[in-house]
Rosetta silent file (secondary structure, phi, psi, omega in degrees, C-alpha in Angstrom):
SEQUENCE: XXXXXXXXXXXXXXXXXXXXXXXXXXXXXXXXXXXXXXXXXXXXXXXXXXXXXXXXXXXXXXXXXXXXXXXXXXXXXXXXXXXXXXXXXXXXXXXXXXXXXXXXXXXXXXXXXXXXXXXXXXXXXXXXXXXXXXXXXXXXXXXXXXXXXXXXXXXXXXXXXXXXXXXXXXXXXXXXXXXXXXXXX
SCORE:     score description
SCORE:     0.000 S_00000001
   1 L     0.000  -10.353 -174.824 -114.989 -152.996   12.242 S_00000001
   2 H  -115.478  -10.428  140.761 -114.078 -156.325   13.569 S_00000001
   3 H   -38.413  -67.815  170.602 -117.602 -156.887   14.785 S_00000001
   4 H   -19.926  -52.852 -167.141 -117.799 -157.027   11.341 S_00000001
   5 H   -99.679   -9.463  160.609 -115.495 -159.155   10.521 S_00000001
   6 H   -99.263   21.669  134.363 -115.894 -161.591   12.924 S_00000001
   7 H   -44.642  -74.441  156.655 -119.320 -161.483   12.135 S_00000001
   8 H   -42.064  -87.557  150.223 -118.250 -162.491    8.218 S_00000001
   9 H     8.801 -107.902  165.658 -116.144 -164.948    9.505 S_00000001
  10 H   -13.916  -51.276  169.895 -118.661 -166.683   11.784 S_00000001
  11 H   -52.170  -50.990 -167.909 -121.199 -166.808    8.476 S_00000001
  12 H   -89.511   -5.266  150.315 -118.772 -168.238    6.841 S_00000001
  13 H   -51.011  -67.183 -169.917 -118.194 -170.997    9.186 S_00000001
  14 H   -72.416  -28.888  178.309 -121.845 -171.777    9.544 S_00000001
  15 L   -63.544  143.832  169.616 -122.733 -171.551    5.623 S_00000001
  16 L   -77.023  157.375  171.006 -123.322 -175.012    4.275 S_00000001
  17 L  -135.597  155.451  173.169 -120.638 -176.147    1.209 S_00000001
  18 L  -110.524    1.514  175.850 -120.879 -179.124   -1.169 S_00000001
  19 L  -105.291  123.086  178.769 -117.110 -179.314   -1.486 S_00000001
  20 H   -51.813  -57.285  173.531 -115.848 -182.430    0.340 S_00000001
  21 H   -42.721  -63.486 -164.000 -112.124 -180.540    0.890 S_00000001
  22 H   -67.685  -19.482 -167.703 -114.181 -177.221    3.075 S_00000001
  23 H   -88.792   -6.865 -164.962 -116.329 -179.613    4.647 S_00000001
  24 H  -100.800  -43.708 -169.462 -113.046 -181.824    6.009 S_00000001
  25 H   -58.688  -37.817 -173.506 -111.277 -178.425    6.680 S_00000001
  26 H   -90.223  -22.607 -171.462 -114.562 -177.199    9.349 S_00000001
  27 L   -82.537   21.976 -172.482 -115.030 -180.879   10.745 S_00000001
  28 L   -93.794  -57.282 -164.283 -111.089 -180.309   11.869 S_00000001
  29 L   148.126   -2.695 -157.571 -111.912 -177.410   13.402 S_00000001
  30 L  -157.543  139.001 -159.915 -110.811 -174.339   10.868 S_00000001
  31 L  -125.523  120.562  162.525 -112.558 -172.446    7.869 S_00000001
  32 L   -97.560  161.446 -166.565 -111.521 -170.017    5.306 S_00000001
  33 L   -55.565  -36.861 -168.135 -113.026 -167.206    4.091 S_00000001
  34 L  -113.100   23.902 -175.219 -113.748 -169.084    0.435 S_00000001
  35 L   -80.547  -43.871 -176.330 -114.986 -172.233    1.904 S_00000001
  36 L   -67.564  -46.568 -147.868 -118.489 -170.866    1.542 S_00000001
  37 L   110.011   -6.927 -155.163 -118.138 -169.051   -2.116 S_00000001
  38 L   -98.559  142.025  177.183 -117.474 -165.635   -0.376 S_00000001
  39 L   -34.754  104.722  157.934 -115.547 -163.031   -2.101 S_00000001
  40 H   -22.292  -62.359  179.593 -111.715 -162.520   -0.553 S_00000001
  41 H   -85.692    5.505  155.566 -112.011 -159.179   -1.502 S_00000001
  42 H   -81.657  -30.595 -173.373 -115.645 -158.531   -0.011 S_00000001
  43 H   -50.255  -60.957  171.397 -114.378 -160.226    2.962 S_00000001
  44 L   -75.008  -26.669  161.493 -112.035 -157.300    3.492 S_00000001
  45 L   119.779  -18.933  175.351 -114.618 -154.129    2.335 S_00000001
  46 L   -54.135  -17.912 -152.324 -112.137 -154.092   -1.190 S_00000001
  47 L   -72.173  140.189  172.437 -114.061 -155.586   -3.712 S_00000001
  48 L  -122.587    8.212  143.381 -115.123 -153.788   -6.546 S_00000001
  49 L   -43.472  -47.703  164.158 -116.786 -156.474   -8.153 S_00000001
  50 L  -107.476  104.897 -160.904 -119.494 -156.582   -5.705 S_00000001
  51 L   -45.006  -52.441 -171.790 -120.431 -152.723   -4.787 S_00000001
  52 L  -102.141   34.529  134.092 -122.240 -153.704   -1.616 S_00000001
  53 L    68.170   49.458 -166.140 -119.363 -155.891   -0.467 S_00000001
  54 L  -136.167   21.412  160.660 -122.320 -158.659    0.476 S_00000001
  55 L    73.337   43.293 -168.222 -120.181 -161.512   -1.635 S_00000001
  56 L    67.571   -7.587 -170.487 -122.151 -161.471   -4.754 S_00000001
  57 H   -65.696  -23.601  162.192 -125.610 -162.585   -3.130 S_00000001
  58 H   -72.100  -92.587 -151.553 -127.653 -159.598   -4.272 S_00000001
  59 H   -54.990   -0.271  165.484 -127.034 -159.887   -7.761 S_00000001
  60 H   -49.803  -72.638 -170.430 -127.524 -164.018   -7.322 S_00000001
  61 H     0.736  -73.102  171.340 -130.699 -162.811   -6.325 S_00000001
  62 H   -52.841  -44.975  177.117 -131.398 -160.660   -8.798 S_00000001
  63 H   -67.125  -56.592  173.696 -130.880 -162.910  -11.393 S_00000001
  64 H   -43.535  -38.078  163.106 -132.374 -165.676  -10.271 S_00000001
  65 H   -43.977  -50.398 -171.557 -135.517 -163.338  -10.057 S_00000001
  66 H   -54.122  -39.222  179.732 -134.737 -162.041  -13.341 S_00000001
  67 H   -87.417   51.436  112.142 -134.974 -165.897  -14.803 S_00000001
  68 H  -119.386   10.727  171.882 -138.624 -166.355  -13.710 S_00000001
  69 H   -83.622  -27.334 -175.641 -139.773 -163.068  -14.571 S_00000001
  70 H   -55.672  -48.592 -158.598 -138.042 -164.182  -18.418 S_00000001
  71 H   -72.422  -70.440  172.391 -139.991 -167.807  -17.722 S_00000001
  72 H   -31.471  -51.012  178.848 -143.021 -165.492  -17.298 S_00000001
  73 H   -68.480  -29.230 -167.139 -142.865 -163.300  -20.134 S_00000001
  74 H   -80.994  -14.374 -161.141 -142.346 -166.175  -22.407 S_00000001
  75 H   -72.430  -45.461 -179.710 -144.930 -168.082  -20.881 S_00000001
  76 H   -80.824  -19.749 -163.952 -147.846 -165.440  -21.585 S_00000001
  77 H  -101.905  -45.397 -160.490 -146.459 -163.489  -24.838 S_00000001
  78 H   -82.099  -28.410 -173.801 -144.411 -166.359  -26.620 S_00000001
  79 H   -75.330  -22.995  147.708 -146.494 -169.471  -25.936 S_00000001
  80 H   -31.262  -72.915  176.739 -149.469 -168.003  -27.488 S_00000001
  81 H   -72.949  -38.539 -176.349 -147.708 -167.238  -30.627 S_00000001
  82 H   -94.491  -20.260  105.802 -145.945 -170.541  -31.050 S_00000001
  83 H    35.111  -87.484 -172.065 -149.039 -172.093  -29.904 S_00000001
  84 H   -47.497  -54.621 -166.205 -150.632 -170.340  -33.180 S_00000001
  85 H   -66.172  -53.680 -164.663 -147.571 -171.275  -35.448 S_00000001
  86 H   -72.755  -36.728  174.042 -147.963 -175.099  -34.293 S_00000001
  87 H   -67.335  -39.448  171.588 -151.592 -175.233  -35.602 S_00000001
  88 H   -58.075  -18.166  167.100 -150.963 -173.558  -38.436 S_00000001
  89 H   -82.963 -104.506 -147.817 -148.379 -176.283  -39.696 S_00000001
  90 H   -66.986   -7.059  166.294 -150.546 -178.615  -39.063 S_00000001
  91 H   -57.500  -50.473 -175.081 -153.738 -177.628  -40.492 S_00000001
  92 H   -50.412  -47.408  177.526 -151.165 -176.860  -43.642 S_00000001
  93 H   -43.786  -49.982  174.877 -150.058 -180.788  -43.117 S_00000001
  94 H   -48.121  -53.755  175.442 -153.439 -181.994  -43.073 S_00000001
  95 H   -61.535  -34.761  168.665 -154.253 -180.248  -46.058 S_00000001
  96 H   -68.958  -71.082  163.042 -151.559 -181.241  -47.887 S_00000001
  97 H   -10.109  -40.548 -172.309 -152.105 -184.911  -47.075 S_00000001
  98 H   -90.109  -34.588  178.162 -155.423 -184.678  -48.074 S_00000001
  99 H   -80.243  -53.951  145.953 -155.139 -183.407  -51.698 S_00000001
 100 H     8.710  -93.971  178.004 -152.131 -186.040  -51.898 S_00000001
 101 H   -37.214  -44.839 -164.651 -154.642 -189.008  -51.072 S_00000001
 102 H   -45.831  -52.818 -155.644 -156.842 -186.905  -53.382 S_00000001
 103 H  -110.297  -48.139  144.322 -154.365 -186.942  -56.720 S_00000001
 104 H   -16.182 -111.922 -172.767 -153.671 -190.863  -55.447 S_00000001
 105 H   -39.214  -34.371  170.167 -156.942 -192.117  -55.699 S_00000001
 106 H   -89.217  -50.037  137.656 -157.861 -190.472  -59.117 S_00000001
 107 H    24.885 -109.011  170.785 -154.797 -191.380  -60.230 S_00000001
 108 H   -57.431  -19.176 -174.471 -155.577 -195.525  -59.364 S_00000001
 109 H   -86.518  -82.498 -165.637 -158.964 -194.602  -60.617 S_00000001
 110 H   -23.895  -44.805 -157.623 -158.099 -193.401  -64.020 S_00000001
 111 H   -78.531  -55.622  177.598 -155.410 -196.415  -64.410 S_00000001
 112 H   -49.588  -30.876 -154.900 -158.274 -198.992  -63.073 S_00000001
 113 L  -106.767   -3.225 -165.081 -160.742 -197.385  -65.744 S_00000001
 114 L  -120.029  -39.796 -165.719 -158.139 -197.980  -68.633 S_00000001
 115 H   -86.118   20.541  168.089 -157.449 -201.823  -67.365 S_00000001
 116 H   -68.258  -27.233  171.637 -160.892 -202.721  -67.022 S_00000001
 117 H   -55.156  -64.444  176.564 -161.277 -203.369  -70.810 S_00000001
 118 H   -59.935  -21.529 -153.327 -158.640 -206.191  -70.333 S_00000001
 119 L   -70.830  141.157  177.961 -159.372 -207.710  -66.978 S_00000001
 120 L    70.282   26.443 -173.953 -159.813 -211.280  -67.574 S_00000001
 121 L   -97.541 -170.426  167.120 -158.193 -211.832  -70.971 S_00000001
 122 L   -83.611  178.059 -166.658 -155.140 -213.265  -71.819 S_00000001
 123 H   -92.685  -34.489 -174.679 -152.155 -211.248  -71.802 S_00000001
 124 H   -54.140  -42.925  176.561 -151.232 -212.001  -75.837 S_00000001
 125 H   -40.341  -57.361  172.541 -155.024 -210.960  -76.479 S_00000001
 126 H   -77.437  -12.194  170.294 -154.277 -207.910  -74.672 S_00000001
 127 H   -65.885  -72.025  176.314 -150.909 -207.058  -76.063 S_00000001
 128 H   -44.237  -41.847 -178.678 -152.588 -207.609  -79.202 S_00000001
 129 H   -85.863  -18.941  167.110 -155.602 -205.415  -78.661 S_00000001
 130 H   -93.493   25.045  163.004 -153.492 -202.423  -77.482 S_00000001
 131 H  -111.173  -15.548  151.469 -150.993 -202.617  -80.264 S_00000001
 132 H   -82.670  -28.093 -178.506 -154.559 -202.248  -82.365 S_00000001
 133 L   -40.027  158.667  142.186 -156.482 -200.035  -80.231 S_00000001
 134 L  -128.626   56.046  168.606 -157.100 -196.483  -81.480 S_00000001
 135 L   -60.536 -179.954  149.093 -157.134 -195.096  -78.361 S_00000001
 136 H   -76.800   -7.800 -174.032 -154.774 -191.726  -77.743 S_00000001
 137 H   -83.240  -23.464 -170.404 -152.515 -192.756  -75.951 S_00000001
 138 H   -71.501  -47.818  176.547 -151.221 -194.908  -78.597 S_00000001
 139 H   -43.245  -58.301  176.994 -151.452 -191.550  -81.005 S_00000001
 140 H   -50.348  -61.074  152.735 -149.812 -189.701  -78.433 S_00000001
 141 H    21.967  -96.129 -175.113 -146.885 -192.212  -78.661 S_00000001
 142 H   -67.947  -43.041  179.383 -146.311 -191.890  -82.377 S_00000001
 143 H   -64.371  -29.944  178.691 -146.567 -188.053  -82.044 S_00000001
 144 H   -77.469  -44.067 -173.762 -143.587 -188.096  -79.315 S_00000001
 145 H   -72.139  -11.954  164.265 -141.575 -190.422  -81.291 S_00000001
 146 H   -56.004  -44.940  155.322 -142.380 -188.400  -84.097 S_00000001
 147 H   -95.024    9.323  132.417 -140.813 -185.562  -82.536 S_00000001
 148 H   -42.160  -56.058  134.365 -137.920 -187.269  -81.367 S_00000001
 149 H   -11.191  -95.462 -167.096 -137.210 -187.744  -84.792 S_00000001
 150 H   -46.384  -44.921  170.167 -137.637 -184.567  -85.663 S_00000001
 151 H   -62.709   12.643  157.337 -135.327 -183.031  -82.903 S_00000001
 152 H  -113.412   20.386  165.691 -132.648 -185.460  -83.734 S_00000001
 153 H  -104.271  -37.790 -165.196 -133.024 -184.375  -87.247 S_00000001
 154 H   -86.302  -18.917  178.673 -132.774 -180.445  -86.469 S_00000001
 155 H   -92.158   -2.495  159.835 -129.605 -181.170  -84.209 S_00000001
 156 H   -55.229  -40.718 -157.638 -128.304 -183.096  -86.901 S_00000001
 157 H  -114.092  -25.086  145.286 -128.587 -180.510  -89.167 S_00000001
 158 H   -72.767  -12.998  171.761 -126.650 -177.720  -86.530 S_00000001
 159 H   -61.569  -47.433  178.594 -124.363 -179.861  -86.079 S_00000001
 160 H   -95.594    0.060  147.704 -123.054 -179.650  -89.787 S_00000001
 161 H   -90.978   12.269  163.222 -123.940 -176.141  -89.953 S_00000001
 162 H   -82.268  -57.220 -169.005 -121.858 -175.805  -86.962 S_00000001
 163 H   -42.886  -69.594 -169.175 -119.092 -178.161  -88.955 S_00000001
 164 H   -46.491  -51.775  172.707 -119.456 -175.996  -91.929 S_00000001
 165 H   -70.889  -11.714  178.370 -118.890 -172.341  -90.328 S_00000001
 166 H   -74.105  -51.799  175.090 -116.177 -173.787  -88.387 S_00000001
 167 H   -70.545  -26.662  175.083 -114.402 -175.048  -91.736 S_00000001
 168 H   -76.205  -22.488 -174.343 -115.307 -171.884  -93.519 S_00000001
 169 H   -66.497  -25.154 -168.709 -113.888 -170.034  -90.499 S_00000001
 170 H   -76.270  -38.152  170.553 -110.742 -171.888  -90.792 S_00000001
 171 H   -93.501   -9.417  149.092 -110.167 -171.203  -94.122 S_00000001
 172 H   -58.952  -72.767  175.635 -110.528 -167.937  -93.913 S_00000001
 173 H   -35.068  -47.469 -149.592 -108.068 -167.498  -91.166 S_00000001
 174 H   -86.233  -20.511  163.393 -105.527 -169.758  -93.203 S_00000001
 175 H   -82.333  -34.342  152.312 -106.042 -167.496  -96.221 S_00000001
 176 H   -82.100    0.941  146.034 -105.365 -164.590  -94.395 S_00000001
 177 L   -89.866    2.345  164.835 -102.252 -165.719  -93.068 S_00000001
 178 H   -57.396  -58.903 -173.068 -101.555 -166.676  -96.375 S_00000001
 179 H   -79.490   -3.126  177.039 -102.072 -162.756  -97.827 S_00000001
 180 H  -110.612  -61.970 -179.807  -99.872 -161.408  -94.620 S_00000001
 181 H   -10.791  -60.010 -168.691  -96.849 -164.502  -95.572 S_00000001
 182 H   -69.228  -39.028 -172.422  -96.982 -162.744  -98.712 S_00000001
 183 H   -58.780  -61.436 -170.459  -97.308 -159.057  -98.073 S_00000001
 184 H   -56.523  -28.640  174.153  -94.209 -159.454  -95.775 S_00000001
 185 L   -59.106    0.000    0.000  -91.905 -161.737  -98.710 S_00000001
């Protein structure tokens, strides 16, 4: 057993450290057991953190294995898939863009196609000829303000048949505390 331990010992002398304090403690001359990283209680055969008492370094191991077999898996299953996912947005982008420009350009056409009749008059001429025109658009116009009108005529006329059931409601109420004043006299 102390072939063991000065075995452990001895390791833990000779393992390199990045901490500036353990490295001033071994150029002195003298080392502790946790100068290294190693467990206290592996040191002694106690630990029951690490089963095989080896100061955590097997299950470093493991993990570090374990994170490039993860790096692996993602690289062939998931990279694929998001891969797929990244084209597929942008093919959608593209597409959208393109009927965009699409609904643009007809748009500016249509609007170009209405001011062509005017290009090069004056503007009172043209003011004048679209307040004469008998295009539709002017109809359409008079048909919205037409029904502007009307809907500020129909809330006009709930409004005072709101007014009205409110006042008949009122007068109701005030007549029937009228007939219970009396019943009770």
């Amino acid at each position: 057993a102390r072939a063991f331990f000065r075995r452990r010992l001895a390791a833990a002398m000779t393992s390199p450290s990045s901490d500036p304090a353990a490295m001033a403690r071994k150029a002195r001359g003298y080392a502790t057991v946790l100068d290294s990283g190693n467990c206290p209680n592996c040191f002694v055969g106690l630990c029951t953190k690490h089963p095989s008492q080896d100061h955590g370094q097997r299950a470093r191991a493991l993990k570090a294995a374990s994170g490039a077999g993860r790096e692996k898996l993602l690289e062939a299953v998931m990279k694929p898939r998001v891969d797929k996912l990244h084209e597929a947005v942008e093919e959608s982008q593209a597409a959208y863009l393109q009927q965009a420009k699409r609904d643009r350009e007809k748009r500016l056409s249509s609007s170009r196609k209405r001011d062509d009749r005017y290009a090069g008059l004056n503007a009172n001429v043209v003011g004048l000829m679209r307040a004469h025109s008998d295009d539709s658009d002017d109809d359409s116009d008079d048909d919205e303000s037409e029904r502007r009108r009307e809907r500020k005529k129909r809330r006009k006329e709930k409004k005072k048949e709101k007014k009205a059931k409110k006042a008949k409601k009122k007068k109701k109420a005030s007549k029937a505390k009228a007939d219970d004043s009396d019943d009770s006299s």
